[in-house]
């Protein structure tokens, strides 16, 4: 095989720098706009989920047996190794932001038998294989259960996060909520999917 | 001037935004989110996550170790385009999609490229599964000459949830073709709404009318399963931007020659009708066992012209076409893909996914308004010119598991096996489409001379061209992804491939990211890759006749294993081998601003080229070889060149929330690339010292090195307020070269305005190329050039109606 180099008439082509200049201008225009910005980037999914805890709670009344009225704190529990834990601390613990007018106490559960006293239990994706057992264990207890695993509501979970495109959506099992003595504000059904 | 701008900008910034910068991102983010109502929260878009490049788990796209762009369904809807390739061109500045015309099949299955490389150097996935290439081999003078590629326009847009574009070599993870990058199309899942959309539009000049309607229906199944079906009908009329044909049309003395304003050719978009279907479903049998199926089907009928045959042309039969004729190439194209599989999780926390994908592409050529002049007045005017068929079966087993390796987070390990089978066929057309009937020129000054054989416009595939070739390959990979601590992220992958035709390939990839600050992520990767020669490149063959000195001979495209090709020095094709390096950063100085910059370098050795004609005039030895097949010229594919491509991408995204006055998203994207041929052109010894320039011409070099824009800038502004959504884009395609001319850059502006009439109905209006800019034309005859990245139709306006229920 021969190797032959062909002359390249385009090798001396002068690069048009105008586009680059425009790109630089555009970039620095962005920097300038920072100065007058009101913060508004697309949040991460986890951030939206932890905000939902407070928003959803405002539509729900806990049964008296939960002892929420007398409680000093709102006990927000998590079971499973999920990244939500860090976001919960940033959203509630670090800012003293309340839920149901109570300071939020975040509890990471290692085992489900530590669930006593929890007002809300989030069951993370990492516990997907144990969801049925966890829900069975707390059946009859006035704990709002929130999950994100497949078929969470069909396993008698109460509230499930799911994705539609880039949106974090919520659906709620009305029978599961009512059976445990919770009262749902009817207005919630116009905002999220309520399965009756 | 720029220096002044930089100084002023930073000074203002420092003075005015100190307080803003001092706050943490998440704190500000939460302040805003907690102020939002439930209604706003459920409608809020979250930061996009990507799956490509990181097997087993989706991650935020700004946290990836290699650059990935994401295009969401909402963004797709707002473009007003109905073809996926055109959508991608509006979002990915390194994505090139010219509109070739009068290029046979390439008019209808148009090639696209990524980052200045070839159409077949991009891997396309649907839901993470390999999508087959089109059967068409681009053999005419278009971008991507000599390559096959995926036809992205076979997938209905409304079925897509998002598109992930990985801007890095990833053959060590995903196998052949992932050199310029990967396009991963994620179909809508878990949908809870159905939707009907219709778009109509036309160009400013009143042609290219578009009538499009699609229907997306989503059905929920138990255990969060779903069944989504999308159907689309698309009818696009042709555009024509040909220039007047001032050539002499008739024999001397004919009065028709006085008309110099004849519009004979058709240069523009072809006339196409498309029917598209897409299916995506997951059917859970239990928590740990999910059956899934997804696929798409596209039938396309097109019509485009070949070059006009003048009345005086010896290829004309004047008794049939006294005023000449425009041969019409009318392909029927069927493209389909279907994946069936199941996935689950074992008691040992091992995720598994087993699937089989079958895909095919069929292209049948019907030629109308033509003639086989060698059959004289007995010639039919319509021909079946034969067909091309490509089929691919892929079976995958993918396993992922998280292991506790003592790092900050579990080490994610993926491993898998893949088996693939490919089959390529050429079927002959009817006899009249290719036969030499022996009838000479019937009239005129050349009466009695030999004339051309085969259907004019597109001579059919002969029985001698008929073939069926296949191959299989097997591969195994391992992919590790870990997080050492809060700052260091590392990935490593290796993949072995064995192909039944060319042998094996072993590739590796190492990627690393370092979070230097909360706001700053540094990232980079180095990898090797490869691209297997396609069956089409190895075995495509065709023949056309040529009249030399009143003797009818043939020119052929030969399979590399054809005896004549072998005698001319052809050898079995080897894989193209690549080396990749990327380095970049993601900077998020504020919660509403992100900036990324990524440099890339790709070296490709043994690139396969489609040779120019090797003619009998080169040497007596070559003439004698060609004579054994009654050929005057032949061409074939060969590994001939090494190239280097380098460039960079800049991207900035910024959002402003005007509270009760809506929000504004701004984005600026810039891409630069430069490809250079390194060293010489390897050519068969029989061609002598000038062999390189014989098989690879200056035009080929120009097309490869300068035929695509070196740079593209996209600026966009998207304003949303209540029911109103407006998008404005400003695009600059950089200069490029064609036919030894340097064509200047082109600015285009797009606008799309959408208004939600009520809970169910939306109406949209928009214009592509608002200011009707046009690319530079050929300096000699004023014609538009093939490689213009955004075509040459001019402005296009449209109306869109959609109903959601």
Short mmCIF file of N, CA and C in Angstrom, two decimals, chain B residues 506-578:
data_model
loop_
_atom_site.label_atom_id
_atom_site.label_comp_id
_atom_site.label_asym_id
_atom_site.label_seq_id
_atom_site.Cartn_x
_atom_site.Cartn_y
_atom_site.Cartn_z
N UNK B 506 -10.89 -5.16 21.64
CA UNK B 506 -10.94 -5.01 23.09
C UNK B 506 -10.74 -3.53 23.41
N UNK B 507 -11.64 -2.96 24.17
CA UNK B 507 -11.58 -1.53 24.45
C UNK B 507 -11.82 -1.23 25.92
N UNK B 508 -11.31 -0.09 26.32
CA UNK B 508 -11.44 0.30 27.71
C UNK B 508 -11.75 1.77 27.86
N UNK B 509 -12.26 2.11 29.02
CA UNK B 509 -12.58 3.51 29.30
C UNK B 509 -12.36 3.78 30.78
N UNK B 510 -11.81 4.94 31.05
CA UNK B 510 -11.62 5.38 32.42
C UNK B 510 -12.12 6.81 32.52
N UNK B 511 -12.97 7.06 33.48
CA UNK B 511 -13.49 8.42 33.65
C UNK B 511 -13.36 8.84 35.11
N UNK B 512 -13.20 10.12 35.30
CA UNK B 512 -12.93 10.63 36.64
C UNK B 512 -13.58 12.00 36.79
N UNK B 513 -14.16 12.21 37.93
CA UNK B 513 -14.70 13.54 38.22
C UNK B 513 -14.28 13.95 39.62
N UNK B 514 -14.03 15.22 39.78
CA UNK B 514 -13.58 15.75 41.07
C UNK B 514 -14.40 16.99 41.40
N UNK B 515 -15.07 16.93 42.53
CA UNK B 515 -15.85 18.10 42.95
C UNK B 515 -14.93 19.01 43.75
N UNK B 516 -14.35 19.95 43.04
CA UNK B 516 -13.38 20.83 43.67
C UNK B 516 -14.06 21.78 44.64
N UNK B 517 -15.25 22.23 44.29
CA UNK B 517 -16.06 23.09 45.15
C UNK B 517 -17.49 22.58 45.07
N UNK B 518 -18.33 23.03 45.96
CA UNK B 518 -19.73 22.66 45.83
C UNK B 518 -20.28 23.07 44.46
N UNK B 519 -19.73 24.17 43.94
CA UNK B 519 -20.24 24.71 42.69
C UNK B 519 -19.46 24.23 41.47
N UNK B 520 -18.38 23.51 41.67
CA UNK B 520 -17.50 23.21 40.55
C UNK B 520 -17.18 21.73 40.48
N UNK B 521 -17.49 21.15 39.35
CA UNK B 521 -17.16 19.75 39.08
C UNK B 521 -16.18 19.70 37.92
N UNK B 522 -15.04 19.10 38.14
CA UNK B 522 -14.07 18.88 37.06
C UNK B 522 -14.23 17.44 36.58
N UNK B 523 -14.16 17.22 35.29
CA UNK B 523 -14.41 15.88 34.79
C UNK B 523 -13.57 15.59 33.56
N UNK B 524 -13.36 14.31 33.33
CA UNK B 524 -12.57 13.94 32.16
C UNK B 524 -12.64 12.44 31.94
N UNK B 525 -12.27 12.04 30.76
CA UNK B 525 -12.25 10.61 30.47
C UNK B 525 -11.25 10.33 29.36
N UNK B 526 -10.78 9.10 29.34
CA UNK B 526 -9.95 8.62 28.24
C UNK B 526 -10.45 7.23 27.89
N UNK B 527 -10.54 6.95 26.62
CA UNK B 527 -11.09 5.65 26.22
C UNK B 527 -10.61 5.28 24.82
N UNK B 528 -10.76 4.02 24.54
CA UNK B 528 -10.55 3.55 23.17
C UNK B 528 -11.91 3.06 22.65
N UNK B 529 -11.99 2.97 21.34
CA UNK B 529 -13.25 2.52 20.75
C UNK B 529 -13.03 1.95 19.37
N UNK B 530 -14.11 1.58 18.76
CA UNK B 530 -14.00 1.03 17.40
C UNK B 530 -15.35 1.14 16.71
N UNK B 531 -15.30 0.99 15.41
CA UNK B 531 -16.53 0.87 14.63
C UNK B 531 -16.36 -0.27 13.65
N UNK B 532 -17.23 -1.23 13.74
CA UNK B 532 -17.16 -2.36 12.81
C UNK B 532 -17.60 -1.90 11.43
N UNK B 533 -16.91 -2.34 10.37
CA UNK B 533 -17.40 -2.00 9.03
C UNK B 533 -18.80 -2.57 8.84
N UNK B 534 -19.65 -1.82 8.21
CA UNK B 534 -21.01 -2.33 8.01
C UNK B 534 -21.02 -3.36 6.88
N UNK B 535 -22.02 -4.21 6.91
CA UNK B 535 -22.16 -5.18 5.82
C UNK B 535 -22.34 -4.46 4.50
N UNK B 536 -23.04 -3.31 4.55
CA UNK B 536 -23.24 -2.56 3.31
C UNK B 536 -21.90 -2.10 2.75
N UNK B 537 -20.99 -1.64 3.61
CA UNK B 537 -19.69 -1.18 3.11
C UNK B 537 -18.90 -2.34 2.51
N UNK B 538 -19.01 -3.50 3.11
CA UNK B 538 -18.24 -4.63 2.61
C UNK B 538 -18.82 -5.22 1.33
N UNK B 539 -20.15 -5.21 1.21
CA UNK B 539 -20.74 -6.02 0.15
C UNK B 539 -21.66 -5.30 -0.82
N UNK B 540 -21.98 -4.04 -0.57
CA UNK B 540 -22.86 -3.34 -1.51
C UNK B 540 -22.22 -3.37 -2.90
N UNK B 541 -23.00 -3.65 -3.90
CA UNK B 541 -22.50 -3.58 -5.27
C UNK B 541 -23.61 -3.13 -6.20
N UNK B 542 -23.23 -2.39 -7.21
CA UNK B 542 -24.20 -1.92 -8.20
C UNK B 542 -23.46 -1.65 -9.50
N UNK B 543 -24.22 -1.58 -10.56
CA UNK B 543 -23.61 -1.40 -11.88
C UNK B 543 -24.42 -0.39 -12.67
N UNK B 544 -23.73 0.47 -13.38
CA UNK B 544 -24.43 1.37 -14.31
C UNK B 544 -23.62 1.44 -15.59
N UNK B 545 -24.34 1.71 -16.66
CA UNK B 545 -23.66 1.71 -17.97
C UNK B 545 -23.12 3.09 -18.28
N UNK B 546 -22.13 3.11 -19.14
CA UNK B 546 -21.53 4.38 -19.55
C UNK B 546 -21.09 4.23 -21.00
N UNK B 547 -21.28 5.28 -21.72
CA UNK B 547 -20.94 5.27 -23.15
C UNK B 547 -19.59 5.93 -23.33
N UNK B 548 -18.61 5.14 -23.72
CA UNK B 548 -17.28 5.69 -23.98
C UNK B 548 -16.93 5.43 -25.44
N UNK B 549 -16.78 6.50 -26.15
CA UNK B 549 -16.44 6.40 -27.58
C UNK B 549 -17.40 5.46 -28.31
N UNK B 550 -18.67 5.68 -28.05
CA UNK B 550 -19.72 4.90 -28.71
C UNK B 550 -19.63 3.40 -28.39
N UNK B 551 -19.01 3.11 -27.27
CA UNK B 551 -18.99 1.72 -26.80
C UNK B 551 -19.59 1.69 -25.40
N UNK B 552 -20.55 0.83 -25.23
CA UNK B 552 -21.23 0.77 -23.93
C UNK B 552 -20.45 -0.14 -22.99
N UNK B 553 -19.96 0.45 -21.93
CA UNK B 553 -19.29 -0.35 -20.90
C UNK B 553 -19.99 -0.06 -19.56
N UNK B 554 -19.42 -0.58 -18.51
CA UNK B 554 -20.07 -0.43 -17.20
C UNK B 554 -19.10 0.13 -16.18
N UNK B 555 -19.64 0.84 -15.22
CA UNK B 555 -18.89 1.19 -14.01
C UNK B 555 -19.59 0.50 -12.84
N UNK B 556 -18.81 -0.02 -11.96
CA UNK B 556 -19.40 -0.81 -10.88
C UNK B 556 -18.87 -0.39 -9.52
N UNK B 557 -19.76 -0.46 -8.55
CA UNK B 557 -19.34 -0.49 -7.15
C UNK B 557 -19.23 -1.95 -6.78
N UNK B 558 -18.07 -2.35 -6.32
CA UNK B 558 -17.79 -3.77 -6.11
C UNK B 558 -17.72 -4.11 -4.63
N UNK B 559 -18.18 -5.31 -4.31
CA UNK B 559 -17.93 -5.85 -2.98
C UNK B 559 -16.43 -6.01 -2.79
N UNK B 560 -15.96 -5.91 -1.57
CA UNK B 560 -14.52 -6.03 -1.37
C UNK B 560 -14.00 -7.44 -1.66
N UNK B 561 -14.93 -8.41 -1.68
CA UNK B 561 -14.49 -9.78 -1.99
C UNK B 561 -14.70 -10.15 -3.46
N UNK B 562 -15.14 -9.18 -4.27
CA UNK B 562 -15.30 -9.47 -5.70
C UNK B 562 -13.93 -9.71 -6.32
N UNK B 563 -13.79 -10.68 -7.22
CA UNK B 563 -12.47 -10.97 -7.80
C UNK B 563 -11.81 -9.75 -8.46
N UNK B 564 -12.59 -8.96 -9.16
CA UNK B 564 -11.99 -7.78 -9.80
C UNK B 564 -11.51 -6.79 -8.72
N UNK B 565 -12.31 -6.61 -7.69
CA UNK B 565 -11.89 -5.71 -6.61
C UNK B 565 -10.62 -6.22 -5.94
N UNK B 566 -10.57 -7.52 -5.73
CA UNK B 566 -9.38 -8.10 -5.10
C UNK B 566 -8.16 -7.90 -6.00
N UNK B 567 -8.36 -8.09 -7.30
CA UNK B 567 -7.24 -7.89 -8.24
C UNK B 567 -6.78 -6.44 -8.23
N UNK B 568 -7.72 -5.53 -7.93
CA UNK B 568 -7.36 -4.11 -7.86
C UNK B 568 -6.80 -3.71 -6.50
N UNK B 569 -6.73 -4.67 -5.60
CA UNK B 569 -6.09 -4.39 -4.31
C UNK B 569 -7.04 -4.29 -3.14
N UNK B 570 -8.31 -4.56 -3.38
CA UNK B 570 -9.25 -4.50 -2.25
C UNK B 570 -8.96 -5.62 -1.26
N UNK B 571 -9.15 -5.33 -0.01
CA UNK B 571 -8.99 -6.34 1.04
C UNK B 571 -10.20 -6.28 1.95
N UNK B 572 -10.38 -7.33 2.72
CA UNK B 572 -11.49 -7.32 3.68
C UNK B 572 -11.35 -6.12 4.60
N UNK B 573 -12.46 -5.51 4.89
CA UNK B 573 -12.41 -4.29 5.69
C UNK B 573 -12.08 -4.60 7.15
N UNK B 574 -11.29 -3.74 7.73
CA UNK B 574 -10.98 -3.84 9.16
C UNK B 574 -11.85 -2.84 9.92
N UNK B 575 -11.88 -3.00 11.20
CA UNK B 575 -12.63 -2.05 12.03
C UNK B 575 -11.88 -0.72 12.10
N UNK B 576 -12.63 0.36 12.17
CA UNK B 576 -12.03 1.66 12.49
C UNK B 576 -11.73 1.66 13.99
N UNK B 577 -10.56 2.16 14.36
CA UNK B 577 -10.18 2.16 15.77
C UNK B 577 -10.02 3.59 16.26
N UNK B 578 -10.49 3.84 17.45
CA UNK B 578 -10.50 5.23 17.91
C UNK B 578 -9.89 5.38 19.30
#
